[in-house]
Coordinates of N, CA and C in Angstrom, one line a residue:
X1 N -26.0 -100.4 40.1 CA -24.6 -101.0 39.8 C -23.2 -100.6 40.8
X2 N -23.6 -99.4 41.4 CA -22.4 -99.0 42.5 C -22.8 -99.7 43.9
X3 N -23.9 -100.4 44.0 CA -24.4 -101.0 45.3 C -23.9 -102.1 45.4
X4 N -24.1 -102.7 44.1 CA -23.7 -104.6 43.7 C -22.3 -104.8 45.1
X5 N -21.5 -104.1 44.3 CA -19.7 -104.3 45.4 C -20.0 -104.5 47.0
X6 N -20.2 -103.4 47.3 CA -21.0 -103.3 48.9 C -21.7 -104.6 49.5
X7 N -22.7 -104.4 48.6 CA -23.8 -105.6 48.9 C -23.3 -107.2 49.0
X8 N -22.3 -107.3 48.2 CA -22.0 -108.9 47.9 C -20.8 -109.2 48.6
X9 N -20.0 -108.3 48.7 CA -18.8 -108.3 49.9 C -19.6 -108.3 51.1
X10 N -20.6 -107.7 51.7 CA -20.9 -108.0 53.0 C -21.7 -109.1 53.5
X11 N -21.8 -109.8 52.3 CA -22.3 -110.9 52.5 C -21.0 -112.4 53.4
X12 N -19.9 -111.7 53.2 CA -18.6 -111.9 53.9 C -19.0 -111.6 55.6
X13 N -19.6 -111.0 55.7 CA -19.6 -110.3 57.5 C -20.5 -110.9 57.6
X14 N -22.2 -110.8 56.9 CA -23.4 -111.1 57.5 C -24.0 -112.2 56.6
X15 N -25.0 -112.9 57.3 CA -25.3 -113.9 56.6 C -26.7 -113.3 55.5
X16 N -25.9 -114.0 54.0 CA -26.8 -113.5 52.6 C -28.2 -113.7 52.8
X17 N -28.8 -114.5 53.6 CA -30.0 -114.8 53.6 C -31.0 -113.2 54.4
X18 N -29.9 -112.4 55.3 CA -30.5 -111.7 55.9 C -30.5 -110.3 55.0
X19 N -29.4 -110.1 54.2 CA -29.2 -109.3 53.1 C -30.0 -109.5 52.4
X20 N -30.6 -110.7 51.6 CA -31.5 -110.9 51.1 C -32.8 -110.4 51.4
X21 N -33.3 -110.5 52.8 CA -34.4 -110.4 53.1 C -34.4 -108.9 53.7
X22 N -33.7 -108.2 53.9 CA -33.4 -106.7 54.2 C -33.9 -106.1 52.9
X23 N -33.0 -106.5 51.8 CA -33.2 -105.8 50.4 C -34.4 -105.9 49.5
X24 N -35.2 -107.4 50.3 CA -36.6 -107.7 49.2 C -37.5 -106.5 50.5
X25 N -37.6 -106.4 51.2 CA -38.0 -105.7 51.7 C -37.9 -104.4 51.4
X26 N -36.9 -103.6 50.8 CA -36.7 -102.1 50.8 C -37.3 -102.2 49.1
X27 N -37.1 -103.2 48.5 CA -38.2 -103.6 47.2 C -39.7 -103.6 47.3
X28 N -40.2 -103.5 48.2 CA -41.4 -104.0 48.3 C -42.2 -102.1 48.7
X29 N -41.0 -101.6 49.9 CA -40.9 -100.3 50.4 C -40.9 -99.4 48.8
X30 N -40.1 -99.3 48.1 CA -40.2 -98.5 47.0 C -40.9 -98.6 46.2
X31 N -41.6 -100.1 45.7 CA -42.7 -100.1 45.1 C -44.2 -99.2 45.5
X32 N -44.2 -99.3 46.9 CA -45.6 -98.4 47.6 C -44.8 -97.2 47.4
X33 N -43.6 -96.7 47.7 CA -43.3 -95.6 47.2 C -43.4 -95.0 46.0
X34 N -43.6 -95.1 45.2 CA -43.5 -94.7 43.8 C -44.9 -94.7 43.6
X35 N -45.7 -95.6 44.3 CA -47.5 -95.7 44.1 C -48.2 -94.3 44.9
X36 N -47.5 -93.8 45.7 CA -47.6 -93.1 46.3 C -47.0 -91.6 46.1
X37 N -46.4 -91.4 45.2 CA -45.6 -90.1 44.7 C -46.3 -89.4 43.9
X38 N -46.2 -88.4 43.9 CA -47.2 -87.1 43.2 C -45.9 -86.4 42.4
X39 N -44.6 -86.3 43.0 CA -43.6 -85.6 42.0 C -42.4 -86.4 41.5
X40 N -41.5 -85.7 40.7 CA -40.1 -86.4 40.5 C -39.5 -86.7 40.8
X41 N -38.9 -86.1 41.6 CA -38.2 -86.0 42.6 C -38.3 -87.2 43.5
X42 N -39.3 -87.6 44.8 CA -39.6 -88.4 44.7 C -39.3 -89.8 44.6
X43 N -40.1 -89.7 43.5 CA -40.2 -91.2 42.5 C -38.6 -91.5 41.9
X44 N -38.2 -90.5 41.9 CA -36.8 -91.1 41.4 C -36.0 -91.8 42.8
X45 N -35.8 -90.7 43.8 CA -35.3 -91.4 45.3 C -35.9 -93.1 45.2
X46 N -37.4 -93.1 44.9 CA -37.7 -95.2 45.2 C -37.1 -95.4 44.2
X47 N -37.2 -95.0 43.3 CA -36.5 -95.8 42.1 C -34.6 -96.2 42.2
X48 N -34.0 -95.1 43.1 CA -32.7 -95.4 43.2 C -32.9 -96.7 44.5
X49 N -33.8 -96.7 45.3 CA -33.8 -97.3 46.7 C -34.1 -99.0 45.7
X50 N -34.9 -99.0 44.7 CA -35.5 -100.0 44.0 C -34.3 -101.0 43.2
X51 N -33.2 -100.0 42.5 CA -32.0 -100.2 42.5 C -31.2 -101.2 43.5
X52 N -31.0 -100.7 44.4 CA -30.0 -100.5 45.2 C -30.8 -102.1 45.9
X53 N -32.3 -101.9 46.2 CA -32.6 -103.5 46.1 C -32.7 -104.7 45.8
X54 N -32.8 -104.4 44.3 CA -32.0 -105.4 43.4 C -30.9 -106.1 43.5
X55 N -29.7 -104.7 43.8 CA -28.4 -105.2 43.8 C -28.0 -106.4 45.2
X56 N -29.0 -105.9 46.1 CA -28.9 -106.9 47.3 C -29.9 -108.0 47.3
X57 N -30.6 -108.5 46.2 CA -31.3 -109.4 46.3 C -30.7 -110.6 45.2
X58 N -30.1 -110.1 44.4 CA -29.7 -111.2 43.4 C -28.5 -112.3 43.8
X59 N -27.6 -111.5 43.5 CA -26.1 -112.5 44.1 C -26.2 -112.8 45.4
X60 N -26.8 -112.1 46.2 CA -27.0 -112.9 47.9 C -27.8 -113.4 48.0
X61 N -28.8 -113.8 47.2 CA -30.1 -114.5 47.0 C -29.5 -115.9 46.4
X62 N -28.6 -115.7 45.6 CA -28.1 -116.7 45.0 C -26.8 -117.5 46.4
X63 N -26.4 -117.0 46.9 CA -25.7 -117.7 47.8 C -26.3 -118.1 48.8
X64 N -27.3 -117.5 49.6 CA -28.2 -117.9 50.4 C -29.0 -119.3 50.1
X65 N -29.4 -119.4 48.6 CA -29.8 -120.6 48.0 C -29.1 -121.6 48.3
X66 N -27.8 -121.6 47.9 CA -26.8 -122.9 47.3 C -25.9 -123.1 48.7
X67 N -25.9 -122.3 49.7 CA -25.1 -122.1 50.5 C -24.9 -123.3 51.5
X68 N -25.9 -124.6 51.3 CA -25.8 -126.2 52.0 C -25.5 -127.0 50.6
X69 N -25.4 -126.9 49.9 CA -25.1 -127.6 48.3 C -24.2 -128.0 48.0
X70 N -23.3 -128.7 47.7 CA -22.6 -129.2 47.0 C -22.4 -129.9 45.5
X71 N -21.5 -129.3 44.8 CA -21.5 -130.0 43.7 C -22.3 -130.0 42.6
X72 N -23.1 -130.7 41.7 CA -24.0 -130.7 40.7 C -25.5 -130.5 40.9
X73 N -25.7 -130.7 42.5 CA -26.6 -130.2 43.1 C -26.6 -128.7 43.4
X74 N -25.8 -128.3 43.6 CA -25.6 -126.5 44.0 C -25.4 -126.3 42.3
X75 N -24.8 -126.6 41.2 CA -25.0 -126.0 39.8 C -26.3 -125.9 39.5
X76 N -27.0 -127.2 40.1 CA -28.5 -127.4 39.4 C -29.4 -126.2 39.6
X77 N -29.4 -125.8 41.5 CA -29.6 -124.8 42.0 C -29.5 -123.4 41.4
X78 N -28.3 -123.3 41.2 CA -28.0 -121.9 40.7 C -28.5 -121.7 39.2
X79 N -28.8 -122.7 38.5 CA -29.5 -122.8 36.9 C -30.6 -122.4 37.1
X80 N -31.2 -123.0 38.2 CA -32.7 -122.4 38.6 C -33.3 -121.6 38.9
X81 N -32.2 -120.9 40.0 CA -32.5 -119.4 40.4 C -32.1 -118.7 39.4
X82 N -30.9 -118.8 38.6 CA -30.9 -117.7 37.5 C -31.9 -117.7 36.5
X83 N -32.2 -118.8 35.8 CA -33.4 -118.7 35.3 C -34.8 -118.5 35.8
X84 N -35.0 -118.4 37.0 CA -36.2 -117.8 37.8 C -36.4 -116.6 37.8
X85 N -35.1 -116.2 38.4 CA -35.3 -114.6 38.0 C -35.1 -113.9 36.8
X86 N -34.2 -114.0 35.9 CA -34.7 -113.8 34.4 C -36.4 -113.7 34.2
X87 N -36.8 -114.9 34.6 CA -38.6 -115.4 34.2 C -38.9 -113.6 34.8
X88 N -39.0 -113.8 36.5 CA -39.4 -113.0 37.3 C -39.5 -111.7 36.3
X89 N -38.1 -111.3 36.3 CA -37.7 -110.0 35.5 C -38.5 -109.4 34.4
X90 N -38.8 -110.6 33.6 CA -39.7 -110.5 32.3 C -41.3 -110.4 32.8
X91 N -41.6 -110.5 33.3 CA -42.7 -110.7 34.0 C -43.2 -109.1 34.2
X92 N -42.2 -108.2 34.6 CA -42.5 -106.8 35.0 C -42.8 -106.6 33.5
X93 N -42.9 -106.6 32.4 CA -43.3 -106.3 31.3 C -44.7 -106.6 31.2
X94 N -45.6 -107.6 31.9 CA -46.7 -108.0 32.2 C -47.3 -107.0 33.3
X95 N -46.8 -106.4 34.2 CA -47.4 -105.5 35.1 C -47.1 -104.2 34.5
X96 N -46.0 -104.0 33.6 CA -46.6 -102.8 32.6 C -48.0 -102.6 31.9
X97 N -48.3 -104.0 31.5 CA -49.6 -104.1 31.1 C -50.6 -103.9 31.6
X98 N -50.4 -104.4 33.2 CA -51.5 -104.1 34.3 C -51.6 -102.3 34.4
X99 N -50.6 -101.6 34.5 CA -50.3 -100.5 34.8 C -51.3 -99.8 33.3
X100 N -50.9 -99.8 32.2 CA -51.9 -99.4 31.0 C -53.4 -99.6 31.0
X101 N -53.6 -100.9 31.7 CA -55.0 -101.0 31.8 C -55.5 -100.4 32.8
X102 N -55.2 -100.1 34.2 CA -55.7 -99.7 35.4 C -55.0 -98.4 36.3
X103 N -54.0 -98.2 35.2 CA -53.1 -96.8 36.0 C -51.7 -97.4 36.4
X104 N -50.9 -96.1 36.1 CA -49.8 -96.8 36.4 C -49.3 -97.0 38.0
X105 N -50.1 -96.6 38.9 CA -50.2 -96.5 40.3 C -50.6 -98.3 40.5
X106 N -51.2 -98.4 40.0 CA -51.7 -100.0 40.5 C -50.5 -100.9 39.7
X107 N -49.8 -100.6 38.8 CA -48.8 -101.8 38.4 C -47.5 -101.2 39.8
X108 N -47.1 -100.7 40.2 CA -46.5 -100.4 41.6 C -47.2 -101.3 42.7
X109 N -48.5 -101.1 42.5 CA -49.1 -101.5 43.7 C -48.9 -102.9 43.8
X110 N -48.8 -103.9 42.6 CA -49.0 -105.3 42.2 C -47.7 -105.7 42.6
X111 N -46.7 -104.9 42.3 CA -45.4 -105.3 42.6 C -44.8 -105.1 43.8
X112 N -45.4 -104.3 44.6 CA -45.2 -104.2 46.3 C -46.0 -105.4 46.7
X113 N -47.1 -105.8 46.5 CA -47.8 -106.9 47.2 C -46.9 -108.1 46.8
X114 N -46.4 -108.0 45.6 CA -45.5 -109.6 45.2 C -43.8 -109.1 46.0
X115 N -43.7 -108.2 45.7 CA -42.2 -108.2 46.5 C -42.5 -108.9 48.1
X116 N -43.6 -108.0 48.8 CA -44.4 -108.3 50.4 C -44.2 -109.7 50.5
X117 N -44.8 -110.4 49.7 CA -45.3 -112.1 49.4 C -44.0 -112.5 49.5
X118 N -43.1 -112.1 48.8 CA -41.8 -112.6 48.3 C -40.9 -112.6 49.5
X119 N -41.0 -112.0 50.3 CA -39.9 -111.3 51.6 C -40.9 -112.4 52.6
X120 N -42.0 -112.6 52.6 CA -42.8 -114.0 53.6 C -42.3 -115.0 53.5
X121 N -42.4 -115.3 52.4 CA -41.9 -116.5 51.6 C -40.3 -117.1 51.8
X122 N -39.4 -116.1 51.8 CA -38.3 -116.4 52.2 C -37.6 -116.2 53.5
X123 N -38.8 -115.9 54.3 CA -38.7 -116.0 55.8 C -38.6 -117.6 56.4

């Protein structure tokens, strides 16, 4: 929550796409970091990084994707993005199921791989 305001206001000075890509990379890093953690404190640090990354992905991502659109097209893009983001967040429960079947580390490895794929697609 604390990172939302600074990251969204940073889009006034930096391109929203750049903030989105950096935040996405930090999301992937945090997932792989948690998968490698063996103690609580580093895992909490990586979860904090994941939260900051999420703050830098949602609204800057929306700004980046609607930047060149106008009128009703912009509204449609915003609605599609918001619903897709919600569906993607809901899929985390499916990754939790993977974690119960294959071990908790595998859920974070899968999330890290998918985050990395998102960075590659957004480039």
